[in-house]
Amino acid sequence: MANVEISLKETMTMIEGALGAAVVDYTSGMALGTLGGGKELDLNVAAAGNTDVIRAKVRTMEHLGVTSDIEDILITLGSQYHLIRLLKGRQGSGLFIYLVLDRERSNLAMARHQLKRIETELEV
């Protein structure tokens, strides 16, 4: 099992094109840990903003009567992919991994696969 810091390091080194990553509590909007980012990518601001995205999607699904769980949410920008992966299980309840990828250097399918594997090893 890996803690937040180890999981973020693995995310940034194992996923090609990773620009930044965070583990976030979406009940509070606070990042439990961040790695990467920079002046143009404030991961703490993104953590809070993406919390609103998750809350809105969960609320919409409830109104529609959709009972399936959200695996991940993808936001596609001109030069980046923003991937939000909700963590499953007792340890991950209320948490998500936020990953920003360089669109030209990354493989979205492989990033999703790697993130799923990292999720299974994460212990909070």
Short mmCIF file of C-alpha atoms in Angstrom, two decimals:
data_model
loop_
_atom_site.label_atom_id
_atom_site.label_comp_id
_atom_site.label_asym_id
_atom_site.label_seq_id
_atom_site.Cartn_x
_atom_site.Cartn_y
_atom_site.Cartn_z
CA MET A 1 0.00 0.00 0.00
CA ALA A 2 1.18 3.53 -0.78
CA ASN A 3 0.50 6.80 1.00
CA VAL A 4 -0.58 10.01 -0.76
CA GLU A 5 2.96 11.27 -1.33
CA ILE A 6 4.18 8.00 -2.84
CA SER A 7 1.08 7.70 -5.02
CA LEU A 8 1.52 11.23 -6.37
CA LYS A 9 5.20 10.59 -7.15
CA GLU A 10 4.24 7.41 -8.96
CA THR A 11 1.53 9.25 -10.88
CA MET A 12 3.95 11.92 -12.05
CA THR A 13 6.75 9.51 -13.02
CA MET A 14 4.78 6.56 -14.43
CA ILE A 15 2.20 8.46 -16.49
CA GLU A 16 3.68 9.97 -19.64
CA GLY A 17 2.84 13.64 -20.09
CA ALA A 18 1.71 14.24 -16.49
CA LEU A 19 1.89 17.95 -15.62
CA GLY A 20 0.35 17.87 -12.16
CA ALA A 21 -1.59 15.64 -9.80
CA ALA A 22 -3.51 15.96 -6.56
CA VAL A 23 -5.44 13.82 -4.11
CA VAL A 24 -8.48 15.80 -3.03
CA ASP A 25 -11.22 15.52 -0.40
CA TYR A 26 -14.37 16.55 -2.26
CA THR A 27 -16.38 17.05 0.90
CA SER A 28 -14.13 19.99 1.83
CA GLY A 29 -12.43 20.84 -1.48
CA MET A 30 -9.00 20.59 0.17
CA ALA A 31 -6.05 18.88 -1.45
CA LEU A 32 -4.48 16.20 0.76
CA GLY A 33 -1.39 16.37 -1.43
CA THR A 34 -0.20 17.87 -4.71
CA LEU A 35 2.75 17.38 -7.02
CA GLY A 36 3.66 19.27 -10.15
CA GLY A 37 1.62 22.15 -11.44
CA GLY A 38 3.20 25.59 -11.46
CA LYS A 39 2.41 29.24 -12.03
CA GLU A 40 -0.19 28.49 -14.72
CA LEU A 41 -1.56 25.39 -12.97
CA ASP A 42 -2.41 26.05 -9.31
CA LEU A 43 -3.43 22.60 -8.12
CA ASN A 44 -5.05 23.89 -4.92
CA VAL A 45 -7.37 26.17 -6.91
CA ALA A 46 -8.07 23.31 -9.33
CA ALA A 47 -8.83 20.98 -6.40
CA ALA A 48 -11.49 23.32 -5.06
CA GLY A 49 -12.97 23.97 -8.51
CA ASN A 50 -13.14 20.31 -9.45
CA THR A 51 -14.90 19.58 -6.19
CA ASP A 52 -17.75 21.70 -7.57
CA VAL A 53 -17.67 19.67 -10.81
CA ILE A 54 -18.08 16.41 -8.89
CA ARG A 55 -20.84 17.75 -6.69
CA ALA A 56 -22.75 19.03 -9.72
CA LYS A 57 -22.42 15.72 -11.56
CA VAL A 58 -23.50 13.68 -8.52
CA ARG A 59 -26.50 15.97 -8.02
CA THR A 60 -27.46 15.69 -11.71
CA MET A 61 -27.20 11.90 -11.62
CA GLU A 62 -29.46 11.83 -8.55
CA HIS A 63 -32.06 13.99 -10.33
CA LEU A 64 -31.94 11.68 -13.34
CA GLY A 65 -32.18 8.56 -11.20
CA VAL A 66 -28.85 7.21 -12.46
CA THR A 67 -27.50 4.71 -9.94
CA SER A 68 -24.15 3.86 -11.55
CA ASP A 69 -20.97 5.07 -9.88
CA ILE A 70 -18.76 7.67 -11.55
CA GLU A 71 -15.41 6.16 -12.54
CA ASP A 72 -13.84 9.31 -13.88
CA ILE A 73 -14.62 12.66 -15.43
CA LEU A 74 -12.64 13.93 -18.41
CA ILE A 75 -12.27 17.59 -19.32
CA THR A 76 -10.59 18.12 -22.68
CA LEU A 77 -8.78 21.40 -23.38
CA GLY A 78 -6.88 22.43 -26.48
CA SER A 79 -3.52 21.38 -25.06
CA GLN A 80 -4.42 19.36 -21.96
CA TYR A 81 -6.54 16.59 -20.55
CA HIS A 82 -7.89 17.01 -17.02
CA LEU A 83 -8.84 13.68 -15.50
CA ILE A 84 -10.82 13.38 -12.26
CA ARG A 85 -10.95 9.86 -10.83
CA LEU A 86 -13.21 9.20 -7.87
CA LEU A 87 -11.70 6.76 -5.41
CA LYS A 88 -13.66 3.67 -4.46
CA GLY A 89 -13.87 1.72 -1.23
CA ARG A 90 -13.87 2.67 2.43
CA GLN A 91 -10.40 4.23 2.31
CA GLY A 92 -11.21 6.43 -0.67
CA SER A 93 -14.74 7.50 0.13
CA GLY A 94 -15.07 11.23 -0.54
CA LEU A 95 -11.71 11.47 -2.33
CA PHE A 96 -10.58 11.87 -5.91
CA ILE A 97 -7.34 11.93 -7.85
CA TYR A 98 -6.95 14.90 -10.17
CA LEU A 99 -4.47 14.53 -13.02
CA VAL A 100 -3.47 17.06 -15.67
CA LEU A 101 -1.89 15.69 -18.82
CA ASP A 102 -0.10 17.32 -21.73
CA ARG A 103 -2.31 16.32 -24.64
CA GLU A 104 0.56 15.95 -27.14
CA ARG A 105 2.75 13.78 -24.90
CA SER A 106 0.18 11.59 -23.19
CA ASN A 107 -1.86 8.52 -23.99
CA LEU A 108 -5.25 8.98 -22.37
CA ALA A 109 -6.13 5.27 -22.32
CA MET A 110 -2.82 4.37 -20.67
CA ALA A 111 -3.16 7.22 -18.18
CA ARG A 112 -6.61 5.98 -17.14
CA HIS A 113 -5.24 2.44 -16.80
CA GLN A 114 -2.27 3.58 -14.68
CA LEU A 115 -4.47 5.80 -12.51
CA LYS A 116 -6.80 2.88 -11.80
CA ARG A 117 -3.81 0.80 -10.68
CA ILE A 118 -2.43 3.62 -8.52
CA GLU A 119 -5.87 4.00 -6.93
CA THR A 120 -5.88 0.38 -5.79
CA GLU A 121 -2.55 0.84 -4.00
CA LEU A 122 -3.38 4.18 -2.35
CA GLU A 123 -3.95 4.12 1.39
CA VAL A 124 -5.16 7.30 3.05
#
